[in-house]
The first five atom37 places (N, CA, C, CB, O) and aatype in JSON, in Angstrom:
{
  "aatype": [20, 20, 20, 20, 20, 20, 20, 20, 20, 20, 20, 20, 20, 20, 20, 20, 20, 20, 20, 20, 20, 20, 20, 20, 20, 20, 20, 20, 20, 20, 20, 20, 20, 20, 20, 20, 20, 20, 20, 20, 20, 20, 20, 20, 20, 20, 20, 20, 20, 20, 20, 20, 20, 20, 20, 20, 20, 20, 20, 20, 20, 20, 20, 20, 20, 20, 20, 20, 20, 20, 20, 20, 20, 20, 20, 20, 20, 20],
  "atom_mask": [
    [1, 1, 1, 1, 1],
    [1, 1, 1, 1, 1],
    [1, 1, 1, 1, 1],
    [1, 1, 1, 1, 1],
    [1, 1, 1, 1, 1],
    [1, 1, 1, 1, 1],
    [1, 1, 1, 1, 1],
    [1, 1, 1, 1, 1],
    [1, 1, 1, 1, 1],
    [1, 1, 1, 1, 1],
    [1, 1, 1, 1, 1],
    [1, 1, 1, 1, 1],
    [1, 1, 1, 1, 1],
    [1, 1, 1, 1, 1],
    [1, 1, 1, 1, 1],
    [1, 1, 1, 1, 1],
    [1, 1, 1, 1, 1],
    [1, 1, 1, 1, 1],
    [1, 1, 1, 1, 1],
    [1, 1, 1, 1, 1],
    [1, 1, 1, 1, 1],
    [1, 1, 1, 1, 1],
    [1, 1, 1, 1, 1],
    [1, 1, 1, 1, 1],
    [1, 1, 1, 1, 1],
    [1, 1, 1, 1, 1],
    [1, 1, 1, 1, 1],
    [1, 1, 1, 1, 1],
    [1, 1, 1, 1, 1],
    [1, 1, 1, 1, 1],
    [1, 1, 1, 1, 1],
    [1, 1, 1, 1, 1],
    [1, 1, 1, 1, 1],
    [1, 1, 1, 1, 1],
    [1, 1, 1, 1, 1],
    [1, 1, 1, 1, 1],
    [1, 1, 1, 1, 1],
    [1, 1, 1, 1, 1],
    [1, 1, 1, 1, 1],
    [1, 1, 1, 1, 1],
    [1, 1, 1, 1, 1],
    [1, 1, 1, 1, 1],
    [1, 1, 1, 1, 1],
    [1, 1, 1, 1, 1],
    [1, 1, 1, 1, 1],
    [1, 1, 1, 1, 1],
    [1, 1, 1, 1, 1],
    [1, 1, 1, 1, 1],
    [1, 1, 1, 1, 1],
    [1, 1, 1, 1, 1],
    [1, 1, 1, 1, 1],
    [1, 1, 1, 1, 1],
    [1, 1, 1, 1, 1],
    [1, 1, 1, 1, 1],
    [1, 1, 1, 1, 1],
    [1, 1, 1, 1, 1],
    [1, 1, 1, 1, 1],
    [1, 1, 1, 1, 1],
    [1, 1, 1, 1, 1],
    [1, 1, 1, 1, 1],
    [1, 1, 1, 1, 1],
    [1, 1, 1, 1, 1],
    [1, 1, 1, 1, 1],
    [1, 1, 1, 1, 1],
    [1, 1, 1, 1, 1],
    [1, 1, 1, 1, 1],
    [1, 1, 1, 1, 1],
    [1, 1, 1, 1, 1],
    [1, 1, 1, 1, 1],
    [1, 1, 1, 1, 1],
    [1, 1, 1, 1, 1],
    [1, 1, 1, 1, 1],
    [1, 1, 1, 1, 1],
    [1, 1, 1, 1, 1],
    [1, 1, 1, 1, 1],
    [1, 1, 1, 1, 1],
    [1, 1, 1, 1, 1],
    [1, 1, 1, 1, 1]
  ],
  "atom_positions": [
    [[-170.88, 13.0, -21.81], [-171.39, 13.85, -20.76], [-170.54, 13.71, -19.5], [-172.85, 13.51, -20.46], [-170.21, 14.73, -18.9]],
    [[-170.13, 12.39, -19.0], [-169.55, 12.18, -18.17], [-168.01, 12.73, -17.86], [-169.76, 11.13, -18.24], [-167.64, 13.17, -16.77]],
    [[-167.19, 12.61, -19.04], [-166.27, 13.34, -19.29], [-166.23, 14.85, -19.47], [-165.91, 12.85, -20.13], [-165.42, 15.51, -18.81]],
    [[-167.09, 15.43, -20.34], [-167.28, 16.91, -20.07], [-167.96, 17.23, -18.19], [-168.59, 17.48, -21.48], [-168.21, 18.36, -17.78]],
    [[-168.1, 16.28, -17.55], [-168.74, 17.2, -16.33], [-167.36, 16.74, -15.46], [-170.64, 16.67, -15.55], [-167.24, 17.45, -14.47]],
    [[-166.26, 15.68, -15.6], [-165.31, 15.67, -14.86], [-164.12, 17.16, -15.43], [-164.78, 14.03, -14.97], [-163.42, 17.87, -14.71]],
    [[-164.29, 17.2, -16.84], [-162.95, 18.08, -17.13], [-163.53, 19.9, -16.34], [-162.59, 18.12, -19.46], [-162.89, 20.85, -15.89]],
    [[-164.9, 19.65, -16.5], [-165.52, 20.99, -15.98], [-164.9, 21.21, -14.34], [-167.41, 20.86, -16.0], [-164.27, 22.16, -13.88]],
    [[-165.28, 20.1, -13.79], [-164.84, 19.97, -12.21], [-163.38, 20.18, -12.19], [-165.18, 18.46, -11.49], [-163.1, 20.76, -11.14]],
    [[-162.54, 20.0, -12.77], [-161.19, 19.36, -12.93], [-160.66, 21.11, -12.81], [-160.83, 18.2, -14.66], [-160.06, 21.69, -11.9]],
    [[-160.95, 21.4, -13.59], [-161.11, 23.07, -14.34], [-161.6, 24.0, -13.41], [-162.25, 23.22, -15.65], [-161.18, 25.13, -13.66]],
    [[-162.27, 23.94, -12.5], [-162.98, 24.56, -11.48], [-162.07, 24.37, -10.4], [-164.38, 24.04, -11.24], [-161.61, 25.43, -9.97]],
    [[-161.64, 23.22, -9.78], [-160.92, 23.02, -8.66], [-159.46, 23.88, -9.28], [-160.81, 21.24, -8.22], [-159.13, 24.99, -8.88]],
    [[-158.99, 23.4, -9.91], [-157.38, 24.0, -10.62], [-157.52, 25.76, -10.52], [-157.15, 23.43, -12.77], [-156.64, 26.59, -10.26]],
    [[-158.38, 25.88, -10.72], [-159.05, 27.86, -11.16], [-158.91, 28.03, -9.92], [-160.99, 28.45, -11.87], [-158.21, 28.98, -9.57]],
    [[-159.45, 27.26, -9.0], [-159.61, 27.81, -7.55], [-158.21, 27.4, -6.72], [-161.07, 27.09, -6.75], [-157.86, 28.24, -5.88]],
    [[-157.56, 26.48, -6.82], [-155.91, 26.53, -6.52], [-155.05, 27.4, -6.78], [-155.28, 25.67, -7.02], [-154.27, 27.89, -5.96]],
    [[-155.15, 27.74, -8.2], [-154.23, 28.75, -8.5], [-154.6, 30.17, -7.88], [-154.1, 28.82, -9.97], [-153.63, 30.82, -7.48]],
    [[-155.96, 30.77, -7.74], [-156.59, 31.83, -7.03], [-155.65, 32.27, -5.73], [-158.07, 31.34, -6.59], [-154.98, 33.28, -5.51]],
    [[-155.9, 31.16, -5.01], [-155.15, 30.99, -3.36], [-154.22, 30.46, -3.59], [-155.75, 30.18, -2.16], [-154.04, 29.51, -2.84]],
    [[-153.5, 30.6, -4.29], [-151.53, 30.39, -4.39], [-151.22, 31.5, -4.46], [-150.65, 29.6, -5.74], [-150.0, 31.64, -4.61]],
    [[-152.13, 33.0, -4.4], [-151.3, 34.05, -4.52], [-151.77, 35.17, -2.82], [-151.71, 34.83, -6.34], [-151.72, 36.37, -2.55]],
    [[-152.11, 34.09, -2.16], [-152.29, 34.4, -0.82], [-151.51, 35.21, -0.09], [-152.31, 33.43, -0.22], [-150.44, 34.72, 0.28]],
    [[-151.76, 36.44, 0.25], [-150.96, 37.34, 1.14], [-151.77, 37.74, 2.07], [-150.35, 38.48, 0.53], [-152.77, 38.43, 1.84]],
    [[-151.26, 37.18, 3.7], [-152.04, 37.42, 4.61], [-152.04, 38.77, 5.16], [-151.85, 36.58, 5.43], [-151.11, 39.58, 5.03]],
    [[-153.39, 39.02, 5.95], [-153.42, 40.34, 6.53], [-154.23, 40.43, 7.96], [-154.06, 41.29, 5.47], [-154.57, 39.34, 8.43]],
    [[-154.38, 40.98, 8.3], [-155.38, 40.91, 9.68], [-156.39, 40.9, 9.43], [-155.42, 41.85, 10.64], [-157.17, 40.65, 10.35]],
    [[-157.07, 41.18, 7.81], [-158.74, 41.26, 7.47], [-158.88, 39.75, 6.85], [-159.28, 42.7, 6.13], [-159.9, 39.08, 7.04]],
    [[-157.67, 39.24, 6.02], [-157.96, 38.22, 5.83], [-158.06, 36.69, 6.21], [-157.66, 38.4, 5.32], [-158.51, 35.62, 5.79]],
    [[-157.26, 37.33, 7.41], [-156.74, 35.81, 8.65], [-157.57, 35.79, 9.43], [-155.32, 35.79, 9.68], [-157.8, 34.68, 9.91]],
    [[-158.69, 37.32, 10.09], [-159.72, 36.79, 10.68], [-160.46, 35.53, 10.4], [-160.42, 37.59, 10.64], [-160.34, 35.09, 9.26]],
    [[-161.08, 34.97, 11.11], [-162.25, 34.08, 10.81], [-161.55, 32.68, 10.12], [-163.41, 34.92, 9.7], [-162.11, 31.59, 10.17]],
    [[-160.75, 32.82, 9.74], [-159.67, 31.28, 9.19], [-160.36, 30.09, 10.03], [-157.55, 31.36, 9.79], [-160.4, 29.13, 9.26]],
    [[-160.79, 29.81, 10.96], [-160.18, 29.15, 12.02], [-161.75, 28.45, 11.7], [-159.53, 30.02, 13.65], [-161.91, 27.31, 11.25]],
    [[-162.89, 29.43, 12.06], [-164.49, 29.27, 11.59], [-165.09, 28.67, 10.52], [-165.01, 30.32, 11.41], [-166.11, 28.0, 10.41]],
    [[-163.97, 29.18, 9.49], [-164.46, 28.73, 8.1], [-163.72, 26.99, 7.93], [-163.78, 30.07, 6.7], [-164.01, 26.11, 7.13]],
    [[-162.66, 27.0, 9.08], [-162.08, 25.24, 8.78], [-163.22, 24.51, 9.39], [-160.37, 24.64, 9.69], [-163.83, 23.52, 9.0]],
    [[-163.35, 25.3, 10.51], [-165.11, 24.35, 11.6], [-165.46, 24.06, 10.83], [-166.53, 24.97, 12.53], [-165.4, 22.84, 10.74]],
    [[-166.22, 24.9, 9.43], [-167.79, 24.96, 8.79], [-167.48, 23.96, 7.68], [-168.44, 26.66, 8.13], [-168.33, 23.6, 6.86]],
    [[-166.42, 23.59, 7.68], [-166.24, 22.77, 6.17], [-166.19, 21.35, 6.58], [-164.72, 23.16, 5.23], [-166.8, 20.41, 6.06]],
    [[-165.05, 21.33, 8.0], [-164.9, 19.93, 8.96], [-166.42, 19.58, 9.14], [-164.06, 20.19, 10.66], [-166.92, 18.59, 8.6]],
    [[-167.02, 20.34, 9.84], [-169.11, 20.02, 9.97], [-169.61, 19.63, 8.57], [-170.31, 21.8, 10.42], [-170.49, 18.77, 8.55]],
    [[-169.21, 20.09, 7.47], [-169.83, 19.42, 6.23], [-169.45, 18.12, 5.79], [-169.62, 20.17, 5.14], [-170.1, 17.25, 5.19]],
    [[-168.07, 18.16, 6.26], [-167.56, 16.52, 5.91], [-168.26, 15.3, 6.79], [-165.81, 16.37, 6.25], [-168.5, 14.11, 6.57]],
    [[-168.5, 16.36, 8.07], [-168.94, 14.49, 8.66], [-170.53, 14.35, 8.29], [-168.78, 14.15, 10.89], [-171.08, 13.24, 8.21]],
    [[-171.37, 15.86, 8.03], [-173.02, 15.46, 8.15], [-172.75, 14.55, 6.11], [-174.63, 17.66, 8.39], [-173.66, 14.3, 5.32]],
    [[-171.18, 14.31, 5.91], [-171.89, 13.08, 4.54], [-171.83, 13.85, 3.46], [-173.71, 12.44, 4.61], [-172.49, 14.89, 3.44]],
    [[-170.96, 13.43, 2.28], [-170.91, 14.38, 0.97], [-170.94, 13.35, -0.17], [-169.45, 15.41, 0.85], [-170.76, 12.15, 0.07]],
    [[-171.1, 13.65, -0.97], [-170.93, 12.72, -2.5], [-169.39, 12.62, -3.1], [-171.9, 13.56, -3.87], [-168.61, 12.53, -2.15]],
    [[-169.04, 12.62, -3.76], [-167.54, 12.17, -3.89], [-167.22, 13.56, -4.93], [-167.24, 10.29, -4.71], [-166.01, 13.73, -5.09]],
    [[-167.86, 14.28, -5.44], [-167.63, 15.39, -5.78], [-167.09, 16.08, -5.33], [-168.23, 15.8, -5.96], [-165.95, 16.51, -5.53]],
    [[-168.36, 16.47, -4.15], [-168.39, 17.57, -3.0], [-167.16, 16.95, -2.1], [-170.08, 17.69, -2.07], [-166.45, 17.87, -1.69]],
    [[-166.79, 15.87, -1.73], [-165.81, 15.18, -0.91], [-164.56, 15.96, -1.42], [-165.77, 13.48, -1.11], [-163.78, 16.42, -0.59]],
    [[-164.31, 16.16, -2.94], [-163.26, 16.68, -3.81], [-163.48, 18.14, -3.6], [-163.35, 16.2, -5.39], [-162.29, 18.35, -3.38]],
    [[-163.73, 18.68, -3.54], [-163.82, 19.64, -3.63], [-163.89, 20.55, -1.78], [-164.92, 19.59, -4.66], [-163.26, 21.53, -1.4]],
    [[-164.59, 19.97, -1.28], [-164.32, 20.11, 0.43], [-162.76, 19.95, 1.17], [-165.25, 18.84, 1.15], [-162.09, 20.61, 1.97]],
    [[-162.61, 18.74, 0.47], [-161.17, 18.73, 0.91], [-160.18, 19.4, 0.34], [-160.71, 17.64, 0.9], [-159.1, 19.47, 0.93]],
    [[-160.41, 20.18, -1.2], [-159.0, 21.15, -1.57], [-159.74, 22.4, -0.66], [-158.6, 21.62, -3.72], [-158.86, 22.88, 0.05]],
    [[-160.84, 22.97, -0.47], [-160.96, 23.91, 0.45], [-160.45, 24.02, 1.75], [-161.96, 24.01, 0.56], [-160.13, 25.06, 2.33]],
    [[-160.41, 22.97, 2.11], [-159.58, 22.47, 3.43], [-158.36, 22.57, 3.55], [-159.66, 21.24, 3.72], [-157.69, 23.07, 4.45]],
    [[-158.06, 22.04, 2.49], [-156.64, 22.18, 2.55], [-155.74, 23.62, 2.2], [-156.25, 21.15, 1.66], [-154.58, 23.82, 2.56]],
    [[-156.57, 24.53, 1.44], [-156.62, 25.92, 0.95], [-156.21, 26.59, 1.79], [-157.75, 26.44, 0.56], [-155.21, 27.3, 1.73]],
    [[-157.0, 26.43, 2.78], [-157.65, 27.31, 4.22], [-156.5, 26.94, 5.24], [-159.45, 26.66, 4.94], [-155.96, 27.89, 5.81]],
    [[-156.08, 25.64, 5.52], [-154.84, 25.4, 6.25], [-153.4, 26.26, 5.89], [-154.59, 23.93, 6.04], [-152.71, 26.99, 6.59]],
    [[-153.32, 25.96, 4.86], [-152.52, 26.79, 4.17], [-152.25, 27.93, 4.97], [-153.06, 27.14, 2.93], [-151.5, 28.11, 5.93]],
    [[-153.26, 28.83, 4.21], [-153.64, 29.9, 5.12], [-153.44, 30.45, 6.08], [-154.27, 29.9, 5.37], [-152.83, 31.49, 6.31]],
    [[-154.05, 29.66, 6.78], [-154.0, 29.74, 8.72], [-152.43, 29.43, 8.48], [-155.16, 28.17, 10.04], [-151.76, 30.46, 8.38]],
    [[-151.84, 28.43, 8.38], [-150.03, 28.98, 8.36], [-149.54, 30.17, 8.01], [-149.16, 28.3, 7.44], [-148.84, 30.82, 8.78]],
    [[-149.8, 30.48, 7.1], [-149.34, 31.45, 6.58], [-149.86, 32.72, 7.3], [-149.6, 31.35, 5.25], [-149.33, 33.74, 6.86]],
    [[-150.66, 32.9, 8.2], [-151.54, 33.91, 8.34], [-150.63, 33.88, 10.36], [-153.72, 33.4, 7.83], [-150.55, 34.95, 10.97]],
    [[-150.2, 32.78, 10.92], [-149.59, 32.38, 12.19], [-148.49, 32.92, 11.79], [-149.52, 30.91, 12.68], [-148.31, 34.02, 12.3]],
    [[-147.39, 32.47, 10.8], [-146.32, 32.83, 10.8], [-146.06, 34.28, 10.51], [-145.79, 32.07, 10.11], [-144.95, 34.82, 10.59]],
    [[-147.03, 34.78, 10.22], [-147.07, 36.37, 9.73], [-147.29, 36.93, 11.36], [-148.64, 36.87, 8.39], [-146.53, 37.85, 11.68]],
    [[-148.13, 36.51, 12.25], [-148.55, 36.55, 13.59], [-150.24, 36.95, 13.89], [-147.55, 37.6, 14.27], [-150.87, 37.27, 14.9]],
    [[-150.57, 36.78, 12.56], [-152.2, 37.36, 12.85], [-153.24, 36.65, 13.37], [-152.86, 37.75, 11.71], [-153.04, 35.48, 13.03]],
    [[-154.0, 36.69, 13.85], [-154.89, 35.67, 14.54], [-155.69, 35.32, 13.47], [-155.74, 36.15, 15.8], [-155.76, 35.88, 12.37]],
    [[-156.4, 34.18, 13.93], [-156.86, 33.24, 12.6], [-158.64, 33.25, 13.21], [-155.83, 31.15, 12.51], [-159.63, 32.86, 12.58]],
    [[-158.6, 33.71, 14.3], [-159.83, 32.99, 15.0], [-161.08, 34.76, 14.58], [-159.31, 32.44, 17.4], [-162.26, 34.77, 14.93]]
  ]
}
C-alpha cells in the first residue's frame, strides 16, 4: 500500500512538471503570479505533512519559474 501511494504521488507530481514545462507566458497568464506565490508561501508556514510539503514546494517552484519567465517577457505578475 505504501509503495503504491508513493509511486501514485511520484506520478502526479512528474504529470504536473511536465504540464508547466510547456509554459508560454501572456498577459492573462502572468496576471496574478505573484498572489498565487503569497497563497502557497501562507500554506507552508500555517504547517503541512511531508506530502503536502512535496508537493507545495514543486508548486512553488513551478510558479517562480513562471514569474521569470512572465518578467522577462515584460508582463506583470501582480
Amino acid at each position: 500500500m505504501k509503495k503504491t501511494t508513493t509511486l501514485i504521488l511520484l506520478m502526479l507530481t512528474a504529470t504536473y512538471s511536465f504540464a508547466n514545462s510547456s509554459f508560454t507566458p501572456s498577459k492573462y497568464q502572468c496576471s496574478g503570479i505573484e498572489q498565487r506565490i503569497d497563497k502557497i508561501n501562507s500554506k507552508m508556514r500555517a504547517g503541512y505533512n511531508i506530502r503536502e510539503g512535496e508537493q507545495l514546494k514543486e508548486q512553488l517552484r513551478n510558479l517562480k519559474k513562471q514569474r521569470n519567465e512572465c518578467k522577462k517577457k515584460g508582463f506583470s505578475v501582480n
